[in-house]
């Protein structure tokens, strides 16, 4: 493992050793690396590494808050419905105070709490809120934004788990899927409104039971899922109830609420009236990003709004001086859309450009905890924030980590591998990476130096053929083709012999392949970094509910273990 491990632990989980690997080694974008290194300041209003900037952003957020009481009333009602305890309700009440701010993060409503990084984002927000409160002396509240208006059901319908190093490598990764029999890509409208069906829920829970890894807390993990995912409940409420169990000290918010939509109706109305200005601001910043050598995460498009109907969420497109509901042939005048917004604000929804502004209009957001993709969004949004008169928060990169189980650690140590190496080069498939590692390690474990032996044989064969060519051509120039064919035949035969020899040698070391495959499945399931694929209930099954907080809390906020004072890195946590 890269980095010098340090001991960590506590009452909430096993003893841990934390190392680090750079985000560059894991394929992070140039823009995200620049943010981590403090070198992208022209595209972000505040630096996450500056205590002074954090304090100034908090002051700007507190000064701009317009709807504290109304939002807190809705949050109290929502969080009570999601089993909030007294501590969370006290955090909601704290938002009513004139100097209070929020540290916000959010995520789609992934099945069974989505991937691990959902929990890591929430825990990062909790820790950063605690730090901001200490630094500024003001109430700082961690808030998780439920992205329940998103309509991409295919992205959230499956949960993934690694079964560990027992059994066949081919069965190392398993899935649980919510399948209601409809096309996953069909428009169902906001995923948060989907009502769980009895049979689809039963099958998903049965698949979860089969997919979860073995561990002393497996029954508890299953019970948490069964308590949350109940037929007749919405996908939003099921997700929120499970997230509450996994991260009990965060406030949650759903903006798919008519009362909250009414509070941000002026912002949505501005987009209806002045969308060309939003588009121009976004295009100008996107051009500047690309000119600086970075990428533009968002492709600018006109009118950053959706119209929501019964089971639909359709983009609004400019057409013939009005706004068309994509794919329907219906065109409405701007006045009609504004009238709809006034009468039923919950029927309009922001897209990825306006959603952060809606969030930061409702909440006094001092900081937003973002993953690499989200951080790139915000690099494009500075001029849009200015256009709408909303203060932009500090963009805080979320804590990022990979959990290494003892059995996986043994494989890495035995073969001298690190996290990046077992993940492979960008663009290579897991199978290609595994084949390359297997070949190298199998041959290393052999007493035969096959690579050297066959390389020497090729050199000698080519030298002999080179010496023979003049003799053959001297006999008759017409033999040139025959000589070339003979050379190709001999080289192909030698290559076939090498392939067969290596295959036999590999078969003798099949255990190496099996170990590598299962370790790869645990760290890079199906080619994705662990935190982006595996579900948190797998950690709960193995180590208990408190381990999730213990893992994230063991990771340093501002410096990597191997580079004190340096930028945040990806942590490698051995349990």
Coordinates of C-alpha atoms in Angstrom, one line a residue:
X1 CA 0.0 0.0 0.0
X2 CA 1.1 3.5 -0.7
X3 CA 1.7 5.7 2.3
X4 CA 2.8 5.0 5.8
X5 CA -0.1 3.5 7.8
X6 CA -1.1 4.9 11.1
X7 CA -3.1 3.2 13.8
X8 CA -6.6 4.3 14.4
X9 CA -9.6 2.9 16.1
X10 CA -12.2 3.6 18.8
X11 CA -15.3 2.2 20.3
X12 CA -17.2 2.2 17.1
X13 CA -15.2 -0.3 15.1
X14 CA -12.1 -2.5 14.7
X15 CA -8.5 -1.2 14.9
X16 CA -7.6 0.4 11.6
X17 CA -4.4 1.2 9.7
X18 CA -4.8 4.1 7.2
X19 CA -2.5 4.6 4.2
X20 CA -3.0 6.7 1.1
X21 CA -2.8 6.7 -2.6
X22 CA -3.0 9.8 -4.8
X23 CA -6.1 10.6 -6.8
X24 CA -3.9 10.9 -9.9
X25 CA -2.9 7.3 -9.6
X26 CA -6.6 6.4 -9.6
X27 CA -7.4 8.3 -12.7
X28 CA -8.9 11.5 -11.3
X29 CA -9.4 14.4 -13.8
X30 CA -7.0 17.2 -14.1
X31 CA -9.6 19.6 -12.7
X32 CA -10.2 17.5 -9.6
X33 CA -6.5 17.2 -9.0
X34 CA -6.1 21.0 -9.4
X35 CA -8.9 21.6 -6.8
X36 CA -7.1 19.2 -4.4
X37 CA -3.8 21.0 -4.9
X38 CA -5.3 24.5 -4.6
X39 CA -4.5 25.3 -8.2
X40 CA -8.0 25.9 -9.7
X41 CA -8.9 29.1 -7.7
X42 CA -10.1 31.0 -10.7
X43 CA -13.0 28.6 -11.1
X44 CA -14.0 28.4 -7.5
X45 CA -14.9 31.4 -5.3
X46 CA -13.4 29.9 -2.1
X47 CA -10.6 27.6 -1.3
X48 CA -11.5 24.6 0.9
X49 CA -8.0 24.7 2.4
X50 CA -8.3 28.3 3.7
X51 CA -9.7 28.7 7.1
X52 CA -10.3 32.4 6.3
X53 CA -12.2 31.5 3.1
X54 CA -14.3 29.0 5.1
X55 CA -15.3 31.7 7.6
X56 CA -16.0 34.3 4.9
X57 CA -18.2 31.8 3.0
X58 CA -20.1 31.0 6.2
X59 CA -20.7 34.7 6.8
X60 CA -22.0 35.2 3.2
X61 CA -24.3 32.2 3.6
X62 CA -25.7 33.4 6.9
X63 CA -26.3 36.9 5.6
X64 CA -28.1 35.7 2.5
X65 CA -30.6 33.3 4.2
X66 CA -34.1 34.4 3.5
X67 CA -36.3 31.4 4.5
X68 CA -34.9 30.1 7.8
X69 CA -38.2 29.6 9.7
X70 CA -40.2 28.2 6.7
X71 CA -37.5 25.7 5.7
X72 CA -36.9 24.6 9.3
X73 CA -40.6 23.9 9.7
X74 CA -40.6 21.6 6.6
X75 CA -37.3 20.0 7.7
X76 CA -38.7 19.2 11.1
X77 CA -41.8 17.5 9.6
X78 CA -39.7 15.6 7.0
X79 CA -37.1 14.4 9.5
X80 CA -39.7 13.3 12.1
X81 CA -41.1 11.1 9.3
X82 CA -37.7 9.6 8.8
X83 CA -37.1 8.6 12.4
X84 CA -35.1 11.6 13.5
X85 CA -34.0 11.6 17.1
X86 CA -33.9 14.6 19.4
X87 CA -30.3 15.5 18.4
X88 CA -31.3 15.8 14.7
X89 CA -34.4 17.9 15.5
X90 CA -32.1 20.1 17.6
X91 CA -29.9 20.6 14.5
X92 CA -33.0 21.5 12.5
X93 CA -34.0 24.1 15.1
X94 CA -30.4 25.5 15.1
X95 CA -31.0 26.5 11.4
X96 CA -33.5 29.0 12.7
X97 CA -30.7 31.0 14.3
X98 CA -29.6 34.1 12.3
X99 CA -25.9 33.1 12.3
X100 CA -26.4 29.4 11.6
X101 CA -25.1 27.8 8.4
X102 CA -25.3 24.4 6.7
X103 CA -22.7 22.0 5.3
X104 CA -24.6 20.2 2.6
X105 CA -24.1 17.1 0.5
X106 CA -26.4 14.9 -1.4
X107 CA -26.9 11.9 -3.7
X108 CA -29.3 9.9 -5.8
X109 CA -31.6 7.4 -4.0
X110 CA -29.6 4.3 -4.7
X111 CA -31.2 0.9 -3.8
X112 CA -30.3 -0.1 -0.2
X113 CA -28.5 3.2 0.4
X114 CA -26.6 3.2 -2.9
X115 CA -22.8 2.9 -3.1
X116 CA -20.5 3.4 -0.1
X117 CA -19.5 6.9 -1.1
X118 CA -23.1 8.0 -0.3
X119 CA -22.2 7.3 3.4
X120 CA -18.8 8.8 3.0
X121 CA -20.3 12.1 1.7
X122 CA -22.8 12.2 4.6
X123 CA -20.1 11.5 7.2
X124 CA -17.8 14.1 5.6
X125 CA -20.5 16.7 6.0
X126 CA -20.9 15.8 9.6
X127 CA -17.2 16.1 10.3
X128 CA -16.9 19.4 8.3
X129 CA -19.8 20.9 10.1
X130 CA -18.2 20.1 13.4
X131 CA -15.0 21.7 12.3
X132 CA -16.7 24.8 10.9
X133 CA -18.6 25.2 14.1
X134 CA -15.3 25.1 16.1
X135 CA -13.6 27.5 13.7
X136 CA -16.4 30.1 13.6
X137 CA -18.3 29.7 16.8
X138 CA -21.6 29.6 14.9
X139 CA -24.0 26.7 14.5
X140 CA -23.1 24.6 11.6
X141 CA -25.5 21.9 10.5
X142 CA -24.8 18.9 8.3
X143 CA -27.6 18.4 5.7
X144 CA -28.1 15.6 3.2
X145 CA -30.0 16.6 0.1
X146 CA -32.1 13.7 -1.2
X147 CA -31.9 13.8 -5.0
X148 CA -35.4 12.4 -5.2
X149 CA -36.5 14.4 -8.3
X150 CA -33.9 12.7 -10.5
X151 CA -35.6 10.4 -13.0
X152 CA -32.8 8.0 -14.0
X153 CA -34.2 4.9 -12.5
X154 CA -31.7 2.6 -14.2
X155 CA -28.8 4.2 -12.3
X156 CA -30.3 3.5 -8.8
X157 CA -32.2 0.2 -9.1
X158 CA -29.2 -2.1 -8.3
X159 CA -27.0 -2.7 -5.2
X160 CA -23.7 -4.5 -5.4
X161 CA -21.8 -6.5 -2.9
X162 CA -18.5 -8.5 -2.7
X163 CA -18.7 -11.9 -1.2
X164 CA -15.1 -12.1 0.0
X165 CA -12.3 -14.5 -0.7
X166 CA -14.3 -17.7 -0.2
X167 CA -15.7 -19.7 -3.1
X168 CA -15.2 -19.2 -6.8
X169 CA -13.9 -15.9 -8.1
X170 CA -16.6 -15.8 -10.7
X171 CA -19.2 -15.4 -7.9
X172 CA -17.2 -12.8 -5.9
X173 CA -19.6 -10.0 -6.9
X174 CA -23.3 -10.2 -6.5
X175 CA -26.2 -7.9 -7.0
X176 CA -29.7 -7.1 -5.6
X177 CA -32.1 -5.4 -8.0
X178 CA -35.4 -3.7 -7.7
X179 CA -37.2 -5.0 -10.9
X180 CA -40.8 -4.0 -11.3
X181 CA -41.0 -5.6 -14.8
X182 CA -40.8 -2.3 -16.7
X183 CA -38.0 -1.1 -18.9
X184 CA -35.4 0.4 -16.5
X185 CA -34.9 3.2 -19.0
X186 CA -38.6 4.1 -19.2
X187 CA -39.5 7.5 -17.8
X188 CA -41.2 6.9 -14.4
X189 CA -40.9 10.6 -13.3
X190 CA -39.1 11.4 -10.1
X191 CA -37.6 8.2 -8.7
X192 CA -38.4 9.4 -5.2
X193 CA -42.1 9.1 -5.9
X194 CA -42.0 5.5 -7.0
X195 CA -44.1 3.3 -4.7
X196 CA -42.4 0.0 -3.8
X197 CA -44.4 -2.9 -5.1
X198 CA -44.8 -6.0 -3.0
X199 CA -43.3 -8.6 -5.4
X200 CA -40.5 -6.5 -6.6
X201 CA -39.5 -5.5 -3.1
X202 CA -39.7 -9.2 -1.9
X203 CA -37.4 -10.3 -4.7
X204 CA -34.9 -7.4 -4.1
X205 CA -34.7 -8.3 -0.4
X206 CA -34.2 -12.0 -1.3
X207 CA -31.4 -11.1 -3.6
X208 CA -29.9 -8.9 -0.9
X209 CA -29.9 -11.8 1.5
X210 CA -28.1 -13.9 -1.1
X211 CA -25.6 -11.2 -2.0
X212 CA -24.6 -9.9 1.4
X213 CA -21.2 -11.2 2.6
X214 CA -20.9 -13.4 5.6
X215 CA -20.2 -11.7 8.9
X216 CA -21.3 -11.6 12.6
X217 CA -23.7 -8.7 11.9
X218 CA -25.3 -10.0 8.7
X219 CA -28.7 -10.5 10.3
X220 CA -28.7 -6.9 11.5
X221 CA -27.8 -5.6 8.1
X222 CA -30.7 -7.5 6.6
X223 CA -33.1 -6.3 9.3
X224 CA -32.1 -2.7 8.6
X225 CA -33.0 -3.1 4.9
X226 CA -36.3 -4.9 5.7
X227 CA -37.3 -2.3 8.1
X228 CA -36.8 0.5 5.5
X229 CA -37.9 -1.2 2.2
X230 CA -41.5 -1.9 2.9
X231 CA -44.1 -2.3 0.1
X232 CA -46.3 0.8 -0.2
X233 CA -43.5 3.1 0.9
X234 CA -41.9 5.5 -1.6
X235 CA -38.4 4.9 -2.8
X236 CA -37.5 8.3 -1.2
X237 CA -38.8 7.3 2.2
X238 CA -37.2 3.8 2.1
X239 CA -33.8 5.4 1.2
X240 CA -34.2 8.1 3.9
X241 CA -35.1 5.6 6.6
X242 CA -32.1 3.4 5.8
X243 CA -29.8 6.4 5.6
X244 CA -31.1 7.6 9.0
X245 CA -30.0 4.2 10.5
X246 CA -26.6 4.3 8.8
X247 CA -25.9 8.0 9.5
X248 CA -28.1 9.1 12.4
X249 CA -26.5 12.5 12.9
X250 CA -27.4 14.2 9.6
X251 CA -30.4 16.3 8.7
X252 CA -32.1 15.3 5.5
X253 CA -34.1 17.4 3.0
X254 CA -36.4 16.6 0.1
X255 CA -37.0 19.5 -2.2
X256 CA -39.9 17.6 -3.9
X257 CA -42.2 19.5 -1.7
X258 CA -44.7 22.2 -2.8
X259 CA -43.9 24.4 0.2
X260 CA -40.2 24.4 -0.6
X261 CA -40.8 24.9 -4.3
X262 CA -42.9 27.9 -3.5
X263 CA -39.9 29.5 -1.7
X264 CA -37.7 29.1 -4.7
X265 CA -40.4 30.0 -7.3
X266 CA -38.7 33.4 -8.0
X267 CA -35.5 31.7 -9.0
X268 CA -37.3 29.3 -11.3
X269 CA -39.3 32.2 -12.8
X270 CA -36.0 34.0 -13.6
X271 CA -34.9 31.0 -15.6
X272 CA -38.2 31.0 -17.5
X273 CA -37.8 34.7 -18.4
X274 CA -34.0 34.9 -18.8
X275 CA -32.7 31.5 -19.8
X276 CA -30.5 32.9 -22.6
X277 CA -28.5 34.8 -20.0
X278 CA -28.0 31.6 -18.0
X279 CA -26.9 29.8 -21.1
X280 CA -24.4 32.5 -22.1
X281 CA -22.9 32.5 -18.6
X282 CA -22.5 28.8 -18.6
X283 CA -21.0 28.7 -22.1
X284 CA -18.5 31.4 -21.3
X285 CA -17.3 29.6 -18.2
X286 CA -17.2 26.2 -20.0
X287 CA -15.0 27.7 -22.8
X288 CA -12.6 29.2 -20.2
X289 CA -12.3 25.8 -18.4
X290 CA -11.4 24.0 -21.6
X291 CA -9.0 26.8 -22.6
X292 CA -7.3 26.3 -19.2
X293 CA -6.7 22.6 -20.0
X294 CA -9.6 21.2 -18.0
X295 CA -12.9 19.6 -19.0
X296 CA -16.5 20.9 -19.0
X297 CA -18.6 18.4 -17.0
X298 CA -21.9 19.9 -18.1
X299 CA -22.9 20.3 -21.7
X300 CA -24.7 23.8 -21.7
X301 CA -28.2 23.6 -22.9
X302 CA -31.1 26.2 -22.9
X303 CA -33.8 26.2 -20.2
X304 CA -32.5 24.4 -17.1
X305 CA -36.0 23.1 -16.0
X306 CA -38.1 20.0 -16.2
X307 CA -41.9 19.8 -16.1
X308 CA -43.2 17.0 -13.8
X309 CA -46.4 15.2 -14.5
X310 CA -47.9 11.9 -13.4
X311 CA -45.0 9.5 -13.9
X312 CA -43.0 11.9 -16.1
X313 CA -40.2 14.4 -15.9
X314 CA -39.7 16.2 -19.2
X315 CA -37.2 18.8 -20.2
X316 CA -38.4 22.2 -21.4
X317 CA -36.9 23.2 -24.7
X318 CA -37.2 26.7 -26.4
X319 CA -39.4 26.5 -29.5
X320 CA -41.2 29.1 -31.6
X321 CA -41.0 31.7 -28.8
X322 CA -42.3 29.3 -26.2
X323 CA -41.3 26.3 -24.2
X324 CA -41.9 22.8 -25.5
X325 CA -42.3 19.6 -23.4
X326 CA -39.7 17.4 -25.1
X327 CA -41.2 14.5 -27.1
X328 CA -44.8 15.6 -26.7
X329 CA -45.4 18.2 -29.4
X330 CA -46.8 20.5 -26.7
X331 CA -45.6 24.1 -26.7
X332 CA -46.4 26.5 -23.9
X333 CA -45.9 30.3 -23.8
X334 CA -43.6 31.6 -21.1
X335 CA -46.6 33.3 -19.5
X336 CA -48.3 29.9 -19.3
X337 CA -45.3 28.4 -17.6
X338 CA -45.1 31.2 -15.1
X339 CA -48.7 30.8 -14.4
X340 CA -48.2 27.1 -13.8
X341 CA -45.2 28.0 -11.5
X342 CA -47.4 30.3 -9.5
X343 CA -50.3 27.9 -9.1
X344 CA -48.4 24.6 -8.7
X345 CA -44.7 25.2 -8.2
X346 CA -44.1 21.5 -7.4
X347 CA -44.7 20.7 -11.1
X348 CA -41.4 22.3 -12.1
X349 CA -38.0 20.9 -11.3
X350 CA -34.4 22.2 -11.7
X351 CA -31.8 20.3 -13.7
X352 CA -28.2 19.9 -12.8
X353 CA -27.4 23.5 -13.4
X354 CA -30.1 25.1 -11.2
X355 CA -30.4 22.4 -8.5
X356 CA -27.4 23.7 -6.5
X357 CA -28.9 27.2 -6.7
X358 CA -32.2 25.9 -5.4
X359 CA -30.4 24.2 -2.6
X360 CA -28.4 27.3 -1.7
X361 CA -31.5 29.5 -1.8
X362 CA -33.3 27.2 0.7
X363 CA -30.3 26.6 2.9
X364 CA -27.6 28.9 4.2
X365 CA -25.0 26.7 2.6
X366 CA -21.5 27.5 3.7
X367 CA -19.9 24.5 2.1
X368 CA -20.9 21.7 -0.3
X369 CA -19.3 18.3 0.0
X370 CA -18.7 17.1 -3.6
X371 CA -17.3 14.1 -5.4
X372 CA -15.0 14.5 -8.4
X373 CA -17.9 14.9 -10.9
X374 CA -19.9 17.3 -8.7
X375 CA -16.8 19.4 -8.1
X376 CA -16.4 19.8 -11.8
X377 CA -20.0 21.0 -12.1
X378 CA -19.4 23.7 -9.6
X379 CA -16.3 24.9 -11.6
X380 CA -18.8 25.8 -14.3
X381 CA -21.4 27.4 -12.1
X382 CA -19.7 30.5 -10.6
X383 CA -21.1 32.9 -13.2
X384 CA -24.6 31.3 -12.9
X385 CA -24.5 31.9 -9.1
X386 CA -23.6 35.5 -9.7
X387 CA -26.4 35.9 -12.3
X388 CA -29.0 34.7 -9.8
X389 CA -27.5 36.6 -6.9
X390 CA -26.9 33.4 -4.8
X391 CA -23.7 33.2 -2.8
X392 CA -21.6 30.2 -3.9
X393 CA -20.4 27.9 -1.1
X394 CA -17.0 26.4 -0.5
X395 CA -16.6 23.2 -2.6
X396 CA -15.2 20.6 -0.2
X397 CA -13.9 17.4 -1.8
X398 CA -15.5 14.5 0.0
X399 CA -13.4 12.0 1.9
X400 CA -12.6 9.1 -0.3
X401 CA -11.5 5.6 0.9
X402 CA -11.1 2.0 0.1
X403 CA -11.7 -0.6 2.8
X404 CA -9.3 -3.6 2.7
X405 CA -10.3 -6.7 4.6
X406 CA -7.6 -8.8 6.2
X407 CA -7.9 -11.6 3.6
X408 CA -7.5 -9.1 0.8
X409 CA -4.6 -7.4 2.6
X410 CA -2.8 -10.8 2.7
X411 CA -3.1 -11.1 -1.1
X412 CA -1.8 -7.6 -1.7
X413 CA 1.1 -8.1 0.6
X414 CA 1.9 -11.6 -0.7
X415 CA 2.3 -10.3 -4.3
X416 CA 3.5 -6.8 -3.5
X417 CA 0.5 -5.1 -5.1
X418 CA -1.1 -1.7 -4.4
X419 CA -4.7 -0.4 -4.9
X420 CA -3.9 1.3 -8.2
X421 CA -2.0 -1.6 -9.6
X422 CA -4.8 -4.2 -9.1
X423 CA -7.2 -1.7 -10.6
X424 CA -5.2 -1.5 -13.8
X425 CA -4.6 1.2 -16.4
X426 CA -7.4 3.6 -17.5
X427 CA -9.3 2.0 -20.4
X428 CA -8.3 -1.6 -19.6
X429 CA -10.9 -4.0 -18.6
X430 CA -10.8 -5.9 -15.2
X431 CA -10.1 -9.1 -17.2
X432 CA -7.2 -7.6 -19.1
X433 CA -5.7 -6.2 -15.9
X434 CA -6.1 -9.6 -14.2
X435 CA -4.6 -11.5 -17.1
X436 CA -1.5 -9.2 -17.0
X437 CA -1.0 -9.5 -13.3
X438 CA -1.6 -13.3 -13.4
X439 CA 0.9 -13.8 -16.2
X440 CA 3.5 -11.7 -14.4
X441 CA 3.0 -13.2 -11.0
X442 CA 2.6 -16.8 -12.2
X443 CA 5.9 -16.6 -14.1
X444 CA 7.6 -14.9 -11.1
X445 CA 6.6 -17.9 -9.0
X446 CA 8.0 -20.3 -11.5
X447 CA 11.5 -21.8 -11.3
X448 CA 11.5 -21.4 -15.1
X449 CA 12.4 -18.1 -16.7
X450 CA 10.2 -18.6 -19.7
X451 CA 10.3 -15.1 -20.9
X452 CA 14.1 -15.1 -21.0
X453 CA 14.3 -18.6 -22.5
X454 CA 11.9 -17.9 -25.4
X455 CA 13.4 -14.4 -26.0
X456 CA 16.9 -16.1 -26.3
X457 CA 15.4 -18.8 -28.6
X458 CA 13.9 -16.0 -30.8
X459 CA 17.2 -14.2 -31.1
X460 CA 19.1 -17.4 -32.0
X461 CA 16.4 -18.5 -34.5
X462 CA 16.4 -15.1 -36.2
X463 CA 20.2 -15.0 -36.3
X464 CA 20.3 -18.4 -38.0
X465 CA 17.6 -17.4 -40.5
X466 CA 19.4 -14.2 -41.2
X467 CA 22.6 -16.2 -41.9
X468 CA 20.7 -18.6 -44.2
X469 CA 19.0 -15.9 -46.3
X470 CA 22.0 -15.0 -48.5
X471 CA 22.8 -18.7 -49.2
X472 CA 19.2 -19.4 -50.3
X473 CA 19.0 -16.2 -52.5
X474 CA 22.4 -17.0 -54.0
X475 CA 21.0 -20.3 -55.1
X476 CA 18.0 -18.6 -56.8
X477 CA 16.4 -15.2 -56.2
X478 CA 13.0 -17.0 -56.8
X479 CA 13.3 -18.6 -53.4
X480 CA 12.8 -15.2 -51.6
X481 CA 9.1 -15.9 -51.1
X482 CA 9.7 -19.4 -49.9
X483 CA 12.3 -18.2 -47.4
X484 CA 9.9 -15.5 -46.0
X485 CA 7.2 -18.1 -45.7
X486 CA 9.5 -20.5 -43.9
X487 CA 10.6 -17.7 -41.5
X488 CA 7.0 -16.8 -40.7
X489 CA 6.1 -20.5 -40.2
X490 CA 9.0 -21.0 -37.8
X491 CA 8.3 -17.8 -35.8
X492 CA 4.6 -18.7 -35.5
X493 CA 5.5 -22.2 -34.4
X494 CA 7.8 -20.7 -31.7
X495 CA 5.0 -18.4 -30.6
X496 CA 2.5 -21.3 -30.4
X497 CA 5.0 -23.2 -28.3
X498 CA 5.5 -20.3 -26.0
X499 CA 1.7 -19.8 -25.6
X500 CA 1.2 -23.5 -24.7
X501 CA 4.1 -23.6 -22.3
X502 CA 3.0 -20.5 -20.5
X503 CA -0.6 -21.9 -20.4
X504 CA 0.6 -25.0 -18.7
X505 CA 2.7 -23.0 -16.3
X506 CA -0.3 -20.8 -15.5
X507 CA -2.5 -23.8 -14.8
X508 CA 0.0 -24.9 -12.3
X509 CA -0.5 -21.5 -10.6
X510 CA -4.3 -21.2 -10.9
X511 CA -4.5 -20.4 -7.2
X512 CA -2.7 -17.1 -8.0
X513 CA -5.4 -16.2 -10.4
X514 CA -8.2 -17.1 -8.0
X515 CA -6.7 -15.0 -5.2
X516 CA -6.1 -12.0 -7.5
X517 CA -9.6 -12.2 -9.0
X518 CA -11.3 -12.2 -5.6
X519 CA -9.1 -9.4 -4.3
X520 CA -9.8 -7.4 -7.4
X521 CA -13.5 -8.0 -7.0
X522 CA -13.3 -6.6 -3.4
X523 CA -11.3 -3.5 -4.3
X524 CA -12.4 -2.8 -7.9
X525 CA -15.8 -4.6 -8.3
X526 CA -16.5 -4.9 -12.1
X527 CA -13.8 -2.4 -12.8
X528 CA -15.2 0.4 -10.5
X529 CA -13.4 1.8 -7.5
X530 CA -14.9 0.1 -4.4
X531 CA -16.6 3.2 -3.0
X532 CA -18.4 3.8 -6.2
X533 CA -19.9 0.3 -6.5
X534 CA -20.3 -1.7 -3.2
X535 CA -23.2 -1.0 -0.9
X536 CA -22.6 0.0 2.8
X537 CA -24.7 -2.9 4.1
X538 CA -21.7 -5.2 3.3
X539 CA -19.6 -3.3 5.8
X540 CA -22.3 -3.5 8.3
X541 CA -22.6 -7.2 7.8
X542 CA -18.9 -7.8 8.4
X543 CA -18.1 -5.2 11.1
X544 CA -21.3 -3.8 12.6
X545 CA -23.3 -0.6 12.2
X546 CA -20.7 1.6 14.0
X547 CA -17.9 0.6 11.6
X548 CA -19.2 3.0 8.9
X549 CA -18.6 6.1 11.1
X550 CA -15.4 4.6 12.4
X551 CA -14.0 4.1 8.9
X552 CA -14.7 7.7 7.8
X553 CA -13.7 9.3 11.1
X554 CA -10.3 7.5 10.9
X555 CA -9.4 9.4 7.7
X556 CA -7.8 12.9 8.1
X557 CA -9.7 15.8 6.8
X558 CA -7.0 18.0 5.3
X559 CA -3.8 16.0 5.0
X560 CA -2.9 12.5 3.9
X561 CA -1.2 10.2 6.4
X562 CA 1.9 10.1 4.2
X563 CA 2.0 13.8 3.5
X564 CA 1.3 15.9 6.6
X565 CA -0.1 19.3 5.5
X566 CA -0.6 18.0 1.9
X567 CA -3.8 17.9 -0.1
X568 CA -6.4 15.3 0.6
X569 CA -5.8 11.9 -0.9
X570 CA -7.6 8.7 -1.4
X571 CA -7.3 6.7 1.9
X572 CA -6.7 3.0 2.0
X573 CA -8.1 1.7 5.3
X574 CA -7.1 -1.8 6.5
X575 CA -9.5 -3.3 9.0

